[in-house]
PDB file of C-alpha atoms in Angstrom:
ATOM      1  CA  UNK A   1       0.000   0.000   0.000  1.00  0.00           C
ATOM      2  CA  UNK A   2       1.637   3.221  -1.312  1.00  0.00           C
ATOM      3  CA  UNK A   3       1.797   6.187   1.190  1.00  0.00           C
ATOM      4  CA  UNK A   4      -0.190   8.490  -0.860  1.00  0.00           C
ATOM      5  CA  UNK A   5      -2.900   6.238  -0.655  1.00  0.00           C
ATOM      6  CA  UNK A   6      -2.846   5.425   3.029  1.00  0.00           C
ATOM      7  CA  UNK A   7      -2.670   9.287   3.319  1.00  0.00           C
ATOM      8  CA  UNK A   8      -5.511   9.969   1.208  1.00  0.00           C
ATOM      9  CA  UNK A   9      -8.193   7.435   3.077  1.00  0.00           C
ATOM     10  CA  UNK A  10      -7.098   8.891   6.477  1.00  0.00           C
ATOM     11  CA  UNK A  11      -7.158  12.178   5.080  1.00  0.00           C
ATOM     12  CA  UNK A  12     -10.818  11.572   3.671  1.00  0.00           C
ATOM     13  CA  UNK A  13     -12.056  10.593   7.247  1.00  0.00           C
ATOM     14  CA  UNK A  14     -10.591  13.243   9.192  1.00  0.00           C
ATOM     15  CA  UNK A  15     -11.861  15.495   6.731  1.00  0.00           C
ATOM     16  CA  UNK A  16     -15.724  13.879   7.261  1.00  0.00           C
ATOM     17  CA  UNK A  17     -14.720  14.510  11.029  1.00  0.00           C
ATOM     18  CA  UNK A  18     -14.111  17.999  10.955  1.00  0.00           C
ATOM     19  CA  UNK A  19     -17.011  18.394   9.179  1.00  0.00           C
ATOM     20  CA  UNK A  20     -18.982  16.958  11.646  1.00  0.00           C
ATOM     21  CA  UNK A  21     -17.117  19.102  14.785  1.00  0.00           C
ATOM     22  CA  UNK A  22     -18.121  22.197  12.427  1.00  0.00           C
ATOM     23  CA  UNK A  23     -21.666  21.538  12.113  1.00  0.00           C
ATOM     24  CA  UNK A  24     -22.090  20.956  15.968  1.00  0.00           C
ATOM     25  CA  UNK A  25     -20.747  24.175  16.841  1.00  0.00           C
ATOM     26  CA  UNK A  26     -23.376  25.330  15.038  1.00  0.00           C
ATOM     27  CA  UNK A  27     -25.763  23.118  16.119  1.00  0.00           C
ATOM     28  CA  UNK A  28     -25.154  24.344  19.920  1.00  0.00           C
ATOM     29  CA  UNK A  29     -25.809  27.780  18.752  1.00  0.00           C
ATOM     30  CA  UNK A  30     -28.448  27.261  17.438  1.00  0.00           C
ATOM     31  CA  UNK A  31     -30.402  25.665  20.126  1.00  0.00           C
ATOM     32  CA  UNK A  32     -29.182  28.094  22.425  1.00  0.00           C
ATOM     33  CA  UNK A  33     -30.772  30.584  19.989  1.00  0.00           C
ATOM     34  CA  UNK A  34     -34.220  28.803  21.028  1.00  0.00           C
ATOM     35  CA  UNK A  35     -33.496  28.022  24.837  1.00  0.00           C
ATOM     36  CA  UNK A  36     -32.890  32.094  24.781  1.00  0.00           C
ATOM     37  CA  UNK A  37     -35.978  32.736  22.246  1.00  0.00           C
ATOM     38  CA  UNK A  38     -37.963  30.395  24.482  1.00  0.00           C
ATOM     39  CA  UNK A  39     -37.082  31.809  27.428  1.00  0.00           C
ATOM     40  CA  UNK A  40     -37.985  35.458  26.574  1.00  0.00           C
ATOM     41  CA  UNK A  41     -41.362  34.634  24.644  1.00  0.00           C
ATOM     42  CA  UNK A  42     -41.967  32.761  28.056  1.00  0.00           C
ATOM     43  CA  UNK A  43     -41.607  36.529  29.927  1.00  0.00           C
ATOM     44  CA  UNK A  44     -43.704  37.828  27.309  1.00  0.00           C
ATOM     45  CA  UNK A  45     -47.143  39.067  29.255  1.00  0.00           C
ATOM     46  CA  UNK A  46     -50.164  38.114  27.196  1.00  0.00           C
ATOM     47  CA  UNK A  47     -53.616  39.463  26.196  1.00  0.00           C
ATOM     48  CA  UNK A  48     -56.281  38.466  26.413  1.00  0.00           C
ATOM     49  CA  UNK A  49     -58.862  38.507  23.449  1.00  0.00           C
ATOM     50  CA  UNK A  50     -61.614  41.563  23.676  1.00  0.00           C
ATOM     51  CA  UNK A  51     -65.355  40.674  23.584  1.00  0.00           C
ATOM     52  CA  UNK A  52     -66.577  44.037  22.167  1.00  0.00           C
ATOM     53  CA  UNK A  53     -67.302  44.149  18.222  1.00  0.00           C
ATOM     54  CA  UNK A  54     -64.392  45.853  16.320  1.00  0.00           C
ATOM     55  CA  UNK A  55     -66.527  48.206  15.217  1.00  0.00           C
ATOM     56  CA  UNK A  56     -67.864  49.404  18.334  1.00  0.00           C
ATOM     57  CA  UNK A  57     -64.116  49.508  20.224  1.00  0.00           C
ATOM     58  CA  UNK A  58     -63.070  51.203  16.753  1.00  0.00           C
ATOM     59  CA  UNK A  59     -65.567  53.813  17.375  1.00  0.00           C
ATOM     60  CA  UNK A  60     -64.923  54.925  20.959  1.00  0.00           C
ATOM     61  CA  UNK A  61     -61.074  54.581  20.055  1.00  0.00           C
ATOM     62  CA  UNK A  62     -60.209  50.802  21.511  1.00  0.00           C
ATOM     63  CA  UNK A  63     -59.425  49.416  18.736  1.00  0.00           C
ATOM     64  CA  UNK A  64     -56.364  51.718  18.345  1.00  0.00           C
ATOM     65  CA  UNK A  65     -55.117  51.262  21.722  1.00  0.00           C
ATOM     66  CA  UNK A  66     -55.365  47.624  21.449  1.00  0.00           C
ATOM     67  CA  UNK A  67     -53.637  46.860  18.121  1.00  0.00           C
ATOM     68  CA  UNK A  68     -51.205  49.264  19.439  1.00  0.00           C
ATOM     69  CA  UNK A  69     -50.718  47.100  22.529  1.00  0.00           C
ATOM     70  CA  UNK A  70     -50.901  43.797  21.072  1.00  0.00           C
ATOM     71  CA  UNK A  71     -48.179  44.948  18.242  1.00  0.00           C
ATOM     72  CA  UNK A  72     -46.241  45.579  21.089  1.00  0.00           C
ATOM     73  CA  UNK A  73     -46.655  42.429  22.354  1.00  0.00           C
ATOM     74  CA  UNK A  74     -45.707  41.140  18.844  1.00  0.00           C
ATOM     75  CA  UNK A  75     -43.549  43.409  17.986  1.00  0.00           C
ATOM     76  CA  UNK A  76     -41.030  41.873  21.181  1.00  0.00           C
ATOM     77  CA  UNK A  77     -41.664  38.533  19.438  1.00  0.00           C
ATOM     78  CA  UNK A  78     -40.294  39.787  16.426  1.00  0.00           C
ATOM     79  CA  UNK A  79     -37.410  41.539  17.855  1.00  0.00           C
ATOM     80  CA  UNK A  80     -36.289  38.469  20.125  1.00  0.00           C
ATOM     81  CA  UNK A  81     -36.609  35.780  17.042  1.00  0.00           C
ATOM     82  CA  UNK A  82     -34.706  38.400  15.259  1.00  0.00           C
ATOM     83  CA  UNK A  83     -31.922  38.232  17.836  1.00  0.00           C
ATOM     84  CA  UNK A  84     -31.766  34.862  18.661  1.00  0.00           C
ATOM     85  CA  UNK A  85     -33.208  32.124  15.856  1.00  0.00           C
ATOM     86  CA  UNK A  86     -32.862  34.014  12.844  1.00  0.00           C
ATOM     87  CA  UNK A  87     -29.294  34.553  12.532  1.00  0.00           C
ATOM     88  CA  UNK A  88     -28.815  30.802  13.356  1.00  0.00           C
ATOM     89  CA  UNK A  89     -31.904  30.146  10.921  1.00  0.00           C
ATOM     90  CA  UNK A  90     -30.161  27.746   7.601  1.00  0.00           C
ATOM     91  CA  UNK A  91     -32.956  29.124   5.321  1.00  0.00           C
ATOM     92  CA  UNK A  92     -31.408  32.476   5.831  1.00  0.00           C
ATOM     93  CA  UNK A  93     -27.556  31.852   5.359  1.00  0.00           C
ATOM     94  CA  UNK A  94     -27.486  34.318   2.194  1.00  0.00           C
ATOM     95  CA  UNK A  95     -28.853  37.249   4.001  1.00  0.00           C
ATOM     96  CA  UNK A  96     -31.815  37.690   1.282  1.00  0.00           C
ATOM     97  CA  UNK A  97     -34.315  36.194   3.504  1.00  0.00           C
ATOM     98  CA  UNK A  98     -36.774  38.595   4.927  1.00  0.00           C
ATOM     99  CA  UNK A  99     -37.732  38.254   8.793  1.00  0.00           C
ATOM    100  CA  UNK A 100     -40.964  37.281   8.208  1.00  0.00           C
ATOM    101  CA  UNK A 101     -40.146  34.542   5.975  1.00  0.00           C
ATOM    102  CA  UNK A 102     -37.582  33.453   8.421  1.00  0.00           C
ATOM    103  CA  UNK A 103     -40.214  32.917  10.948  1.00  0.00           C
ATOM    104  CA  UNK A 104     -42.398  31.550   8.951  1.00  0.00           C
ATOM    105  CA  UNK A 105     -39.772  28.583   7.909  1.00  0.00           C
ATOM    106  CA  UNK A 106     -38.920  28.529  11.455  1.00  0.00           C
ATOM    107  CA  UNK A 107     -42.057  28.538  13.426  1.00  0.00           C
ATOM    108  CA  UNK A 108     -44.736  28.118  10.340  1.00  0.00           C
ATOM    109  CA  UNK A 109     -47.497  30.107   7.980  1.00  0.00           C
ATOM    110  CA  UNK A 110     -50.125  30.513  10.925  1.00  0.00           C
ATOM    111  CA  UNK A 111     -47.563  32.164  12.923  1.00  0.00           C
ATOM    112  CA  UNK A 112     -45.602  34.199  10.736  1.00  0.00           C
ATOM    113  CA  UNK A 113     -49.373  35.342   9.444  1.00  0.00           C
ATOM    114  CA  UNK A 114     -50.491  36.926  13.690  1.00  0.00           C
ATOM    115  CA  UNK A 115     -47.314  38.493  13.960  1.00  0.00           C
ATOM    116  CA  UNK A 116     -46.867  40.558  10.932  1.00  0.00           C
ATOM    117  CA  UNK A 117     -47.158  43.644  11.173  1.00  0.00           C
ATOM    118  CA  UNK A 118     -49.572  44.321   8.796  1.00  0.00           C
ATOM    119  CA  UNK A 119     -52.042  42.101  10.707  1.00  0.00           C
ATOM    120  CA  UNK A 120     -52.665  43.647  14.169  1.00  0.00           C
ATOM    121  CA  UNK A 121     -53.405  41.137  16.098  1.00  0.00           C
ATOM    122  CA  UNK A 122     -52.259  40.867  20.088  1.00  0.00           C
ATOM    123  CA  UNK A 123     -50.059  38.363  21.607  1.00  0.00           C
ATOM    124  CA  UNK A 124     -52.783  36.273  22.740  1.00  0.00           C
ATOM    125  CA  UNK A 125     -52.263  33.604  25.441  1.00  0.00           C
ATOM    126  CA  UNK A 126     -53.458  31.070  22.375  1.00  0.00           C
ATOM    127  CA  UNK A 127     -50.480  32.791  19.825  1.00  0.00           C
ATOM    128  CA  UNK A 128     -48.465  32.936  22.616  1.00  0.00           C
ATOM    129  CA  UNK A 129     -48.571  28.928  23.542  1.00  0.00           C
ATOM    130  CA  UNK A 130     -48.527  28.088  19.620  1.00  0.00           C
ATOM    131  CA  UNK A 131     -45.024  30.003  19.276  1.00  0.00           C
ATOM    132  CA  UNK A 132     -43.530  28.229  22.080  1.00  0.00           C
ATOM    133  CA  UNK A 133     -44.596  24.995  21.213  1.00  0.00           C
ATOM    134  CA  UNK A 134     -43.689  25.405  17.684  1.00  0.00           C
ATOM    135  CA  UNK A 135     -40.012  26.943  19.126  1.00  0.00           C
ATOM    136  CA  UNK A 136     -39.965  23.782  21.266  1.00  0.00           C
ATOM    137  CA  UNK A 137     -40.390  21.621  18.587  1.00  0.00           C
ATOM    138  CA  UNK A 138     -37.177  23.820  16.864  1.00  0.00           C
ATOM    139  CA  UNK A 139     -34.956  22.931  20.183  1.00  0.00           C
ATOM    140  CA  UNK A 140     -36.001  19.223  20.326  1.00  0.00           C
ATOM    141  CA  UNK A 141     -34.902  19.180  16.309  1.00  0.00           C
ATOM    142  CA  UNK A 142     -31.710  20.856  17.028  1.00  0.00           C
ATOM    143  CA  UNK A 143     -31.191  18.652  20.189  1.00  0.00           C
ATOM    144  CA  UNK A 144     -31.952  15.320  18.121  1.00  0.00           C
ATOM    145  CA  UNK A 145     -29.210  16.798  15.450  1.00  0.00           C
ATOM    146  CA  UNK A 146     -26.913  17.258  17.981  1.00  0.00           C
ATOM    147  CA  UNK A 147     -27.193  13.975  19.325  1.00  0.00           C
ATOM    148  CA  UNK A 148     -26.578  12.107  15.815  1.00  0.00           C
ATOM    149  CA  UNK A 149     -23.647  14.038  14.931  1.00  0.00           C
ATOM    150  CA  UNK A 150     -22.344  12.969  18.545  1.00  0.00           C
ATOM    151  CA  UNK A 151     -22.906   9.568  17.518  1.00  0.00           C
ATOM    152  CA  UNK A 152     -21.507  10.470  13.987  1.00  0.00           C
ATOM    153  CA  UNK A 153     -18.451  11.367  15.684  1.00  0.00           C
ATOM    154  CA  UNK A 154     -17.784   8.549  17.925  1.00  0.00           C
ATOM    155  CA  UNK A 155     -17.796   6.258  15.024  1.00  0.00           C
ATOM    156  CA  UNK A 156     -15.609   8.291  13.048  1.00  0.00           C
ATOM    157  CA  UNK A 157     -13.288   8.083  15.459  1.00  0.00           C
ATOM    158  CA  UNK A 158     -13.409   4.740  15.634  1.00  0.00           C
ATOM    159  CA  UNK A 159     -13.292   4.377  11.989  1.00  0.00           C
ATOM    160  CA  UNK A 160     -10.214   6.746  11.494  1.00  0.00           C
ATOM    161  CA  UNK A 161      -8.069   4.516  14.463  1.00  0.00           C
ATOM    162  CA  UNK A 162      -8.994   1.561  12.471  1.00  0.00           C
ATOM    163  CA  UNK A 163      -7.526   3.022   9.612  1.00  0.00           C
ATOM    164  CA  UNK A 164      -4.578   4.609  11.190  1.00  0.00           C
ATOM    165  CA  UNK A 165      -3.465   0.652  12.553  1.00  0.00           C
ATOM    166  CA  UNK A 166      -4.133  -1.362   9.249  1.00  0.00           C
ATOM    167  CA  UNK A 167      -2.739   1.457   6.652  1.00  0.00           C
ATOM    168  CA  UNK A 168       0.253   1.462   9.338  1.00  0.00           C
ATOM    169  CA  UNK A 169       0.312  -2.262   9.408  1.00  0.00           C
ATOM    170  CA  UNK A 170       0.486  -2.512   5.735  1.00  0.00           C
ATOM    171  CA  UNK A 171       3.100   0.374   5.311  1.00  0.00           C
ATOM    172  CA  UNK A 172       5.263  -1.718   8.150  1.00  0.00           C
ATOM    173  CA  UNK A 173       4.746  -4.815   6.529  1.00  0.00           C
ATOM    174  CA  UNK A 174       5.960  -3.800   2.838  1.00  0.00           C
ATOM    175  CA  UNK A 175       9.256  -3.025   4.177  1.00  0.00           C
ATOM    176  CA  UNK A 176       9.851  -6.629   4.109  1.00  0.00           C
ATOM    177  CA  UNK A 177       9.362  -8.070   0.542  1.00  0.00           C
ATOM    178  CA  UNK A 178       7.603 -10.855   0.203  1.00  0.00           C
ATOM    179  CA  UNK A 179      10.637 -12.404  -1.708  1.00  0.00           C
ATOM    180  CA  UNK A 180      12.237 -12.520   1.756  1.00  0.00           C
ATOM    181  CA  UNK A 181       9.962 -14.455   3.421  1.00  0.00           C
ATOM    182  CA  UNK A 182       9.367 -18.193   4.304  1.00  0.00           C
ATOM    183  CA  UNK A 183       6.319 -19.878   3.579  1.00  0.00           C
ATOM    184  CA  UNK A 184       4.824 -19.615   7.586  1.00  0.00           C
ATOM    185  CA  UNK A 185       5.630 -16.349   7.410  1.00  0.00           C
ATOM    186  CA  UNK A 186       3.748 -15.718   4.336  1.00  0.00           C
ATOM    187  CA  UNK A 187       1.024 -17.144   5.304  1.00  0.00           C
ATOM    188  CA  UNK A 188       0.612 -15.847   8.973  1.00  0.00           C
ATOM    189  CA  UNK A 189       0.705 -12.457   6.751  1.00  0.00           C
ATOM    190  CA  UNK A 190      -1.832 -13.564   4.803  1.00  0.00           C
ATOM    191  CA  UNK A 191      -3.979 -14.154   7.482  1.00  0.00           C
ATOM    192  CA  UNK A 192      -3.313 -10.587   9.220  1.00  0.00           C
ATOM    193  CA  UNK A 193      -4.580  -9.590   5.644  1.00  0.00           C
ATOM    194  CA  UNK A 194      -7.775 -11.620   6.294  1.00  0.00           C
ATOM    195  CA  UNK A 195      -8.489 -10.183   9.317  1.00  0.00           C
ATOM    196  CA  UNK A 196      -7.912  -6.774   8.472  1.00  0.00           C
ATOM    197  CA  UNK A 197     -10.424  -7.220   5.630  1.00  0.00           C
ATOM    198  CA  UNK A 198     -13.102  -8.754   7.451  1.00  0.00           C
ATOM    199  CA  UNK A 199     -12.858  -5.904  10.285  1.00  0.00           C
ATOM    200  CA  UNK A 200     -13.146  -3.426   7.146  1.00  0.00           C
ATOM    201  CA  UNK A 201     -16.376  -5.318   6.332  1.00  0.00           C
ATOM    202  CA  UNK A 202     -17.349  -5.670   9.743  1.00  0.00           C
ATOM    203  CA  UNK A 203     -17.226  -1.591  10.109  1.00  0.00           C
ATOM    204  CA  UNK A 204     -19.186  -1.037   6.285  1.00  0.00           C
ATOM    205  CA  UNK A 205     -22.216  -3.721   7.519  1.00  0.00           C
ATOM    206  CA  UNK A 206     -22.353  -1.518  10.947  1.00  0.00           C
ATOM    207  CA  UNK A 207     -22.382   1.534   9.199  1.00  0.00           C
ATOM    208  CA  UNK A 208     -25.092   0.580   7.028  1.00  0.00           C
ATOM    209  CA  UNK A 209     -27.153   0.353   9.516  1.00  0.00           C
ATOM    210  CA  UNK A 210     -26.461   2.938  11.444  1.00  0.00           C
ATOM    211  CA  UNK A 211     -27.268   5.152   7.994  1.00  0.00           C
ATOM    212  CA  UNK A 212     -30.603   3.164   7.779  1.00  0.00           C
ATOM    213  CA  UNK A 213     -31.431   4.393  11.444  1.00  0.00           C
ATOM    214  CA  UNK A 214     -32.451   7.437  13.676  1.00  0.00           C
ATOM    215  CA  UNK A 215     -31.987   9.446  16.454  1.00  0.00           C
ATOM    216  CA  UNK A 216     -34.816  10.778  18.579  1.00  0.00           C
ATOM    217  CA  UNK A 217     -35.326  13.683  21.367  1.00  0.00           C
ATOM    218  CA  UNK A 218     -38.201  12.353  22.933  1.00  0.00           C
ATOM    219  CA  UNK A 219     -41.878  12.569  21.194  1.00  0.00           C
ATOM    220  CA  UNK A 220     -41.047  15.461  19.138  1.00  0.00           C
ATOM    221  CA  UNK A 221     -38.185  15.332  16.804  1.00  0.00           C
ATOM    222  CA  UNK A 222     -35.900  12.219  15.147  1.00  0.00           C
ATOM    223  CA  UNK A 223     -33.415  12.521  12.355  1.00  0.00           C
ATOM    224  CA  UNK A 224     -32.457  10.589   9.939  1.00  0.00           C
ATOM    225  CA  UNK A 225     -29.136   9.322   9.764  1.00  0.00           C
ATOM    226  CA  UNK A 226     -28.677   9.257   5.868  1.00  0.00           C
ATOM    227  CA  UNK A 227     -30.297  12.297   4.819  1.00  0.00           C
ATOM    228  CA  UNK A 228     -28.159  13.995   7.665  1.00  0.00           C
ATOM    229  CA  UNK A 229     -25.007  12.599   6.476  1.00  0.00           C
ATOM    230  CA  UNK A 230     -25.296  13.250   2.597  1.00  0.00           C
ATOM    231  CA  UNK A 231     -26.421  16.623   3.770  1.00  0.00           C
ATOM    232  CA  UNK A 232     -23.062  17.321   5.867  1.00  0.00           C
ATOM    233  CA  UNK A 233     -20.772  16.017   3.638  1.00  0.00           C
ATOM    234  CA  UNK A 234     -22.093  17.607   0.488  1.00  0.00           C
ATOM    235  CA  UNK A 235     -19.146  19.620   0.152  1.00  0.00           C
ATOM    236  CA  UNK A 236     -16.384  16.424   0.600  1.00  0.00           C
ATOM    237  CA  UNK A 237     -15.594  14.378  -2.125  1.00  0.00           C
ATOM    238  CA  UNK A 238     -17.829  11.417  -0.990  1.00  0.00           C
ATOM    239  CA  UNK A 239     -21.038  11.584   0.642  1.00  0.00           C
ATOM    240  CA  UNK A 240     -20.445   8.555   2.625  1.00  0.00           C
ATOM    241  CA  UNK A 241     -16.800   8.802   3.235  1.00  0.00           C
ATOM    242  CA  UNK A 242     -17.085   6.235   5.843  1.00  0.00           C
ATOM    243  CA  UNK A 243     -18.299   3.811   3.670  1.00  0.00           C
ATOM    244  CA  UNK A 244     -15.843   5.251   0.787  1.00  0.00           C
ATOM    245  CA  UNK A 245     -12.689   4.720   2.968  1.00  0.00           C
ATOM    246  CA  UNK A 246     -13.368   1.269   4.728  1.00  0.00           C
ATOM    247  CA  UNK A 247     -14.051  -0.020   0.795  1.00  0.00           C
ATOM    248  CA  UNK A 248     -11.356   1.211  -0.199  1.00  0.00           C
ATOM    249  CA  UNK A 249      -8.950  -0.014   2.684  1.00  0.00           C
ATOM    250  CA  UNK A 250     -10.878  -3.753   2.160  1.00  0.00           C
ATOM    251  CA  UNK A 251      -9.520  -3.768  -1.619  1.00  0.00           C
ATOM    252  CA  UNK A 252      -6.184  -2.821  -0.420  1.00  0.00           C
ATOM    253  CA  UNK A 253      -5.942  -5.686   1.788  1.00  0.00           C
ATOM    254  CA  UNK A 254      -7.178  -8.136  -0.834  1.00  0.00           C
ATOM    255  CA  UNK A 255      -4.795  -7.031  -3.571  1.00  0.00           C
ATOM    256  CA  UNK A 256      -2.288  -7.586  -0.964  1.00  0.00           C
ATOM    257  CA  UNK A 257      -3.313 -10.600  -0.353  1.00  0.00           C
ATOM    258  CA  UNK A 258      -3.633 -11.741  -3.496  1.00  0.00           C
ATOM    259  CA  UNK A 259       0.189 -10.867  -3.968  1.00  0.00           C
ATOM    260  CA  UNK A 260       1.014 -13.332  -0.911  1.00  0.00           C
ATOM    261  CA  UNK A 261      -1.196 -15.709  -2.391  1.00  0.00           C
ATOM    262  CA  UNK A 262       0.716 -15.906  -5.634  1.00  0.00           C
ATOM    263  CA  UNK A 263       4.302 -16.653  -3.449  1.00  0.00           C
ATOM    264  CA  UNK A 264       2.480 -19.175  -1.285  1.00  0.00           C
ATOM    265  CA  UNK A 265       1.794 -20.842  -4.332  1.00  0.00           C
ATOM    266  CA  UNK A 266       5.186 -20.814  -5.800  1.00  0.00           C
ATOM    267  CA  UNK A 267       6.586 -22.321  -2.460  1.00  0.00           C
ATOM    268  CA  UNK A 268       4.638 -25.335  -2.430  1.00  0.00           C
TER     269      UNK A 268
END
C-alpha cells in the first residue's frame, strides 16, 4: 500500500470529522438561539382577546389602543426571534431572507401570518402557547441533530483509528518483501490480511445500519441518519466517506493478499 494512498483514506475521514465538529458548533448555537428565544417569549405578558365588536371599540377609540398594545406584544416577538433564531436560521444563510419569511420557515405560515405587522393582532395567550410549542419543537430538532452528529463522531473516530493501525500495518509490513519471506511467514501475513479485511467489512455492515437508522429527542423530533449525512458532507468528495474509505482499505488488503497468495503458491 503506497503512502499516498494510506494518506488519502485517512485524510478523507478526518476530513468527514471535521465536518462533523463544524456543524455541531453550530448546532449548539443554534439551540441556544431557542433556549434564549424560548425563554424570553416565556416573559412575554399576554392578552387576552376583547369581547366588544371591532366596530364598536373602533368607534370609541379601543381598537387603536389595542392593536397598538398587542403589536407591542408582537412586535417583542419579532425583535427576540430576530436576535436569537434568525441569525442561526439555515434558510437564511445568504442574508436575502426577509424576517418574516424566516419565521415563517422557522415557526410556520399561521404564525408568521399573527405576527406581521400588517395584521394587528395581540399576543394572545393562544399565539403565545402556539409560538412556544412550535419553538420547542425547533430545540427538540436541534437537540436530536446534535445527538446524531455525537454519535456520527464517535464512530468516526473509531473508523479513522482503524484506519490509522491497518494502513500502518500494511506500510510496516511492505518493508519486508515478500521475496524474503518463508512460507509460515507468508502465510501468517496472509492471514493478518484476512483479518484486516473482514474488520473493514465488519465496520461497512455496521455503518449501514447505522445510515438506515435514527436518532430521537423524545416525542417530538428524530433525524435521519442518511439524509443527515449526505447533507453534511455535500461539500467532501464522498457523501459517505465512511463507507468510501473502509471499501477502499478492504480492496487494499485483498490485492495484498492476493500478492502473498501468488508466493504461497510458488513455495509449495
Amino acid at each position: 500500500m503506497n503512502q499516498r494512498r494510506d494518506f488519502a483514506l485517512q485524510t478523507e475521514v478526518a476530513q468527514a470529522r471535521t465536518r462533523v465538529q463544524t456543524e455541531r458548533d453550530a448546532l449548539d448555537d443554534r439551540a441556544s438561539a431557542f433556549e434564549t428565544f424560548l425563554d424570553r417569549v416565556s416573559n412575554l405578558a399576554a392578552e387576552g382577546p376583547t369581547s366588544t365588536p371591532p366596530s364598536i371599540a373602533a368607534g370609541a377609540g379601543t381598537q387603536s389602543r389595542i392593536s397598538r398594545s398587542g403589536d407591542d406584544g408582537c412586535q417583542r416577538v419579532r425583535t427576540a426571534f430576530d436576535e436569537t433564531i434568525r441569525p442561526r436560521s439555515v434558510d437564511d444563510m445568504t442574508g436575502t431572507e426577509s424576517l418574516m419569511e424566516t419565521i415563517r420557515v422557522e415557526l410556520t405560515d399561521d404564525i408568521a401570518l399573527a405576527l406581521a405587522p400588517t395584521t394587528r393582532t395581540s399576543l394572545t395567550p393562544e399565539l403565545k402557547r402556539a409560538i412556544i410549542t412550535e419553538a420547542e419543537v425547533g430545540l427538540a430538532e436541534a437537540n436530536a441533530t446534535r445527538k446524531a452528529l455525537h454519535r456520527e463522531e464517535t464512530i468516526l473516530e473509531a473508523v479513522l483509528e482503524t484506519v490509522n493501525e491497518i494502513t500502518s500495518w500494511i506500510a510496516e509490513a511492505d518493508e519486508t518483501p515478500l521475496t524474503a519471506l518463508d512460507f509460515d511467514a507468508l502465510h501468517r501475513r496472509h492471514q493478518t490480511l484476512a483479518r484486516h479485511r473482514e474488520e473493514c467489512e465488519r465496520l461497512a455492515a455496521e455503518r449501514q445500519a447505522f445510515l438506515d437508522g435514527t436518532t430521537a429527542h423524545g416525542a417530538q423530533a428524530e433525524v435521519k441518519h442518511r439524509f443527515l449525512v449526505t447533507f453534511i458532507y455535500q461539500e467532501l468528495s464522498s457523501d459517505y466517506p465512511v463507507l468510501s474509505a473502509v471499501s477502499r482499505l478492504a480492496a487494499a488488503c485483498d490485492e495484498c493478499q492476493r500478492a502473498v497468495r501468488a508466493h504461497l503458491v510458488r513455495r509449495v
